[in-house]
XYZ file of C-alpha atoms in Angstrom:
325
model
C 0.000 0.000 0.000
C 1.572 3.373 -1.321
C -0.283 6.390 0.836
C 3.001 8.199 1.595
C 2.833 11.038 5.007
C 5.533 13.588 3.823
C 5.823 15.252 -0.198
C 7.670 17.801 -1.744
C 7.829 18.866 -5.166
C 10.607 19.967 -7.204
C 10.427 21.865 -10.649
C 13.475 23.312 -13.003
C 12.584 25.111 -16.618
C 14.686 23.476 -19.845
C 14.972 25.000 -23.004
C 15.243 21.868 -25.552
C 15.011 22.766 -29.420
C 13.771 26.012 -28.873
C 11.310 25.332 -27.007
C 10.483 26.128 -22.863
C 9.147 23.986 -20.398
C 8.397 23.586 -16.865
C 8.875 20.015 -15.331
C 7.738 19.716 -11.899
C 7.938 16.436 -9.928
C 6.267 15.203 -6.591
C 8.745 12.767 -4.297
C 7.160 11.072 -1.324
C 8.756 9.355 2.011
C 7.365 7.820 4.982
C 10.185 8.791 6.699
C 10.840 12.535 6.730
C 10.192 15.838 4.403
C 13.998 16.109 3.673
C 13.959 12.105 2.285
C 10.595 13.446 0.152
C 12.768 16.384 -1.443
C 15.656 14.139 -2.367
C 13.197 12.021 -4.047
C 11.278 15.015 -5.896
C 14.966 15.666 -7.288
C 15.355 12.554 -8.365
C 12.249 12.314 -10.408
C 12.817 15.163 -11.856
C 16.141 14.503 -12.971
C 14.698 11.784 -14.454
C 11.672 13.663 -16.682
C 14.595 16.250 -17.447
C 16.671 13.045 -19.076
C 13.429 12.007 -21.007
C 12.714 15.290 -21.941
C 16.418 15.382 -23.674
C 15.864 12.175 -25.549
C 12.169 12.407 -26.699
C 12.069 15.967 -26.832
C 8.518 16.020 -24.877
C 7.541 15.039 -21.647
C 4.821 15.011 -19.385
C 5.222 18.599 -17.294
C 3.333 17.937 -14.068
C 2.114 15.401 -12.111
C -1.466 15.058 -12.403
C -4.176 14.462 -10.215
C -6.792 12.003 -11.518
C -10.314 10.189 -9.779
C -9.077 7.753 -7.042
C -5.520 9.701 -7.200
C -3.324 6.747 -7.493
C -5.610 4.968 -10.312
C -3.236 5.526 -12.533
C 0.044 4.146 -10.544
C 1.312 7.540 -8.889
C 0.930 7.509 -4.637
C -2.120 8.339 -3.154
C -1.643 12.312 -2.816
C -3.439 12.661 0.592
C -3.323 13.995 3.610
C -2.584 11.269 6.497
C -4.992 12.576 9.279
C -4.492 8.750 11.065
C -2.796 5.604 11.138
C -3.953 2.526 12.915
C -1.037 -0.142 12.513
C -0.886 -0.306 8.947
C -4.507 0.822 8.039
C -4.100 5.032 6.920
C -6.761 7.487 7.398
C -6.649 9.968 4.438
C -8.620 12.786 3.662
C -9.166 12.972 0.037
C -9.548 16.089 -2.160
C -12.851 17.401 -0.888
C -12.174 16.853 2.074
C -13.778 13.703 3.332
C -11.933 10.779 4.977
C -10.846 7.180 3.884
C -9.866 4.225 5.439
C -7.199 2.589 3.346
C -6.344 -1.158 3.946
C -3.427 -3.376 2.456
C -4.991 -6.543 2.964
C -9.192 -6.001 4.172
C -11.028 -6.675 0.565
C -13.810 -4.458 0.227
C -15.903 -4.028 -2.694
C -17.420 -0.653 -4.053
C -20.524 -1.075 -6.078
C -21.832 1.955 -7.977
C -25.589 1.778 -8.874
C -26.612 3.795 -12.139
C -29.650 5.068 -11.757
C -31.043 3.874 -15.348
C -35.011 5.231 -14.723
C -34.075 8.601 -16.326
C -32.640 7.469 -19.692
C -35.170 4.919 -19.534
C -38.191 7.456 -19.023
C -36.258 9.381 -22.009
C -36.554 6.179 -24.268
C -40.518 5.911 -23.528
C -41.043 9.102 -23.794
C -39.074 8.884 -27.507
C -41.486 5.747 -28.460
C -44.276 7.275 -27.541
C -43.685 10.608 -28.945
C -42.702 8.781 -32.766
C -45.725 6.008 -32.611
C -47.987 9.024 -32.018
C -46.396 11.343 -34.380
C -46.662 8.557 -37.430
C -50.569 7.937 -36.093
C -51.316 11.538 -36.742
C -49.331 12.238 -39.875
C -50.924 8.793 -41.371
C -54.841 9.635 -40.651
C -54.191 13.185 -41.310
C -56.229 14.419 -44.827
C -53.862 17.543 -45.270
C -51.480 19.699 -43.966
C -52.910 21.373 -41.607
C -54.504 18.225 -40.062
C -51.386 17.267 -39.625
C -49.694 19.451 -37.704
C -52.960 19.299 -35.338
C -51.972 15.981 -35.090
C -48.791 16.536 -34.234
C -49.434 18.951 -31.625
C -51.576 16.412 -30.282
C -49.028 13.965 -30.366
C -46.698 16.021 -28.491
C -49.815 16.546 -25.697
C -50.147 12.826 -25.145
C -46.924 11.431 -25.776
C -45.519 12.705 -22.052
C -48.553 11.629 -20.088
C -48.582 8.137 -22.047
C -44.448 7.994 -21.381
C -45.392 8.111 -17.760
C -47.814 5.101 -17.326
C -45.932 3.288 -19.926
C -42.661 3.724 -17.785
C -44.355 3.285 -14.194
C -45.995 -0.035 -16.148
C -42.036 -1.199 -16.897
C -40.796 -0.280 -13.627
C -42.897 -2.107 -12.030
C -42.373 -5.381 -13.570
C -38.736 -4.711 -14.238
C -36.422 -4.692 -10.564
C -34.402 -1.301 -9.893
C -31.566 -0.963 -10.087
C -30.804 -1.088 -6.618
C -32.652 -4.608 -6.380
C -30.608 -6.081 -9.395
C -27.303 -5.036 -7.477
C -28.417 -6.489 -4.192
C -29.520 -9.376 -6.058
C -25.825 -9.500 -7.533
C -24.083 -9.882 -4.398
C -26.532 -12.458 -3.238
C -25.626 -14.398 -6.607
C -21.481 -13.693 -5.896
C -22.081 -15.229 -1.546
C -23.960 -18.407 -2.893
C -21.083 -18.980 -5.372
C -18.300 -18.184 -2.983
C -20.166 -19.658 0.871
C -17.081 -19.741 2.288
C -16.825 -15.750 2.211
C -17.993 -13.800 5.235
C -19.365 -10.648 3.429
C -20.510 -7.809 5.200
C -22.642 -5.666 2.965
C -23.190 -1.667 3.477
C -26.050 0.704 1.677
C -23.972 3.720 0.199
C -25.506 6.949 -1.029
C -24.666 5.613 -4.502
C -24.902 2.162 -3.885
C -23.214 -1.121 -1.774
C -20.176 -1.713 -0.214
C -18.973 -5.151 0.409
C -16.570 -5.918 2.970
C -15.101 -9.466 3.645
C -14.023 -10.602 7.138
C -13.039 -14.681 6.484
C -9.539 -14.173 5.007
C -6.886 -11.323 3.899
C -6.463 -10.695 0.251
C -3.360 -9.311 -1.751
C -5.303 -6.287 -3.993
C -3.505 -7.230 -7.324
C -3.658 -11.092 -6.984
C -6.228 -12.274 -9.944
C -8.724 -13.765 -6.889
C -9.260 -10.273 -5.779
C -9.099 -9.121 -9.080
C -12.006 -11.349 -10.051
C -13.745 -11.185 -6.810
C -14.085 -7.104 -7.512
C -15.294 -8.048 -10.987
C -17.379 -10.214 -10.192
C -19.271 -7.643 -7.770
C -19.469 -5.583 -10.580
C -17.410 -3.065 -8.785
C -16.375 0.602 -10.208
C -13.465 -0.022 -12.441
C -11.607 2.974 -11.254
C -11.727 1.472 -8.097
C -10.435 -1.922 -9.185
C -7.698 -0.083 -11.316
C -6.622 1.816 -7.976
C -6.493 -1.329 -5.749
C -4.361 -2.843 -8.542
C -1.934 -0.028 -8.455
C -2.200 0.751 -5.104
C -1.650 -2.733 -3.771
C -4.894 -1.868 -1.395
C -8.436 -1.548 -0.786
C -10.593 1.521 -0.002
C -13.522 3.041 1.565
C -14.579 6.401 1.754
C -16.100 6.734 6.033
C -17.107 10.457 6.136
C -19.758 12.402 4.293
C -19.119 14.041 0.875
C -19.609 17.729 1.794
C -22.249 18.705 -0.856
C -24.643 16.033 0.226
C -24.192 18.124 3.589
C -25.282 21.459 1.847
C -21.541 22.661 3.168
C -19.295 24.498 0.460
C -16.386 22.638 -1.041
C -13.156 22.336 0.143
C -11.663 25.607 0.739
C -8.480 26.697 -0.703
C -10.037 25.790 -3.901
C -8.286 22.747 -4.905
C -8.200 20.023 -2.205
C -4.831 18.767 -4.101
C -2.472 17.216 -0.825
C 0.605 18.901 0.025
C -0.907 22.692 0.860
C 1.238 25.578 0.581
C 2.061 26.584 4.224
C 0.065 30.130 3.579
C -3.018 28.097 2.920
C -3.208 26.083 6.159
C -5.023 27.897 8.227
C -7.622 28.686 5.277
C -7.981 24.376 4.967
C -8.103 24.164 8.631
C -11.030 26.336 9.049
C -13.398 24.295 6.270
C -12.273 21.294 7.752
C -13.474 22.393 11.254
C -16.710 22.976 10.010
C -16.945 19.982 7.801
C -16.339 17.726 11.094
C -18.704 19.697 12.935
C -21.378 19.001 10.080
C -20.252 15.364 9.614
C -20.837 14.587 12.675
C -24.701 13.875 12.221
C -24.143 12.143 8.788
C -23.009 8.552 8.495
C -21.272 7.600 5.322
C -22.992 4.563 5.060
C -25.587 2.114 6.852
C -24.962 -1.833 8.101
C -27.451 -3.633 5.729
C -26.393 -7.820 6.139
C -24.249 -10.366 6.632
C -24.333 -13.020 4.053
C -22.161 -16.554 3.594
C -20.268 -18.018 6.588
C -19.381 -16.513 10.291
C -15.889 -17.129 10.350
C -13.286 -14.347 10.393
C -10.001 -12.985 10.882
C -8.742 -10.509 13.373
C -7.011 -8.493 11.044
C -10.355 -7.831 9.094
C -12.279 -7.581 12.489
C -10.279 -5.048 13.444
C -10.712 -3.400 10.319
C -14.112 -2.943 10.333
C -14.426 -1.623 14.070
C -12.974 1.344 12.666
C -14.610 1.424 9.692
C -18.022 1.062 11.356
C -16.580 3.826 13.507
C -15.897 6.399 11.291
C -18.749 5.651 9.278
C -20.765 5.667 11.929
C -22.681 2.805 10.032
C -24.531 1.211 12.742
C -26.293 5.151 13.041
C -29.055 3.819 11.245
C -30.855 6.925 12.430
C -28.306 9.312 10.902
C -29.070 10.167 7.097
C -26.060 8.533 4.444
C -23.873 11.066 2.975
């Protein structure tokens, strides 16, 4: 698991066939700030080299979703380690529980009822449209037609989509049903599942997984997990939940200085302090999530017991009281 405590960042500007650029490099340690510098030279001495030879390079370091999705270090804030599980708070601003070995599994729901509704709406608009232009006897019959296509077509969209919804399962039900499907095939597994604002979390207490092995791999697939978040346990070498409200489901302003990008410059600390005083205050009647079920078998380990103490902590998921941010 890569979710380095101390960064620095080094940058140097090289002219190379006429042309100016700006190459800036993060380094990380676990150690010490100085040990993070020496490594932010060394990268950078590096892009320079490529730069030399290629005559391009990439200039910056970028942030992207799940930060170290693409292979770079989770760029966080450590607010709290617990052995070797790290509590990071991302960039905007809420905190996440990041594991080495603790497989959990998140499981994005699309709501599919609006495109769906579109679709019906589509159908119904057309098949009416044709009726009216077919009977019509000229032009002006129609486009009366057609207006009165375009009257019915919305109120017939809605009974023919509450009709379909009703005898199709939501989306919600066909994920739920999913991880039923994934504990009958795998009854060894202890899972313990979660309700998410966006979906499920699954969290597995019978046994310790290595994030890039192809069991946990498939296991994550196989839950139909967010690829992002398969990619970034892959890279990463660990697993992932987020246990603290997202601030906008709170009604509180985003992170504050604008970007929530980990390390701050040293001027903007007190400005990030502030928000995230208020955005504790706040989170404190929110739970990130809510205890659903345990499926499968009862056994478990006490590395993954202890794991989800303080996940259920922070989460506050047994608050079944508290509404899921």
């Amino acid at each position: 698991m890569i979710v380095p405590e101390f960064w620095a960042e080094a940058s140097e500007r090289r002219r190379v066939d006429g042309r100016q650029f700006t190459v800036k490099r993060f380094g990380w340690s676990d150690s010490s700030e100085t040990e993070a510098r020496q490594h932010a030279q060394t990268r950078l001495a590096e892009a320079l080299e490529e730069l030399v030879e290629r005559g391009t390079v990439r200039r910056v370091d970028h942030k992207v979703t799940y930060n170290g999705a693409e292979g770079l270090p989770i760029r966080e804030e450590v607010v709290a380690r617990h052995g070797d599980v790290v509590i990071s708070r991302n960039g905007y601003g809420a905190l996440c529980l990041n594991t080495s070995d603790v497989f959990f599994a998140d499981i994005d729901v699309l709501p599919a009822s609006s495109e769906l509704y579109t679709l019906t709406a589509i159908v119904c608009l057309a098949t009416l449209g044709w009726l009216a232009g077919s009977s019509a006897g000229g032009l002006g019959l129609a486009l009366a037609g057609g207006i009165v296509g375009l009257l019915l077509a919305l109120p017939l969209a809605k009974l023919l989509f509450a009709a379909v919804m009703t005898w199709r399962k939501s989306p919600e039900e066909r994920a739920l049903a999913n991880i039923r499907r994934v504990s009958r095939a795998h009854p060894q597994l202890n899972l313990q599942v979660y309700r998410t604002p966006m979906g499920y979390r699954v969290l597995v207490l019978n046994e310790t997984f290595d994030p890039t092995s192809e069991r946990a791999l498939n296991l994550l697939t196989e839950f139909n997990s967010d690829p992002r978040y398969i990619a970034m346990c892959r890279n990463q070498r660990c697993f992932r939940a987020r246990v603290s409200p997202k601030p906008w489901r709170m009604k509180l302003d985003r992170m504050k200085p604008k970007s929530g990008v980990w390390p701050i410059r040293h001027d903007r600390m007190a400005e990030r302090q502030a928000w995230v005083e208020s955005y504790q205050q706040k989170a404190a009647d929110f739970a990130a999530c809510h205890y659903l079920m345990h499926l499968g078998a009862d056994t478990r380990t006490d590395q993954a017991e202890r794991v989800q103490a303080l996940h259920d902590d922070y989460s506050q998921a047994h608050r079944t009281s508290l509404p899921v941010a």
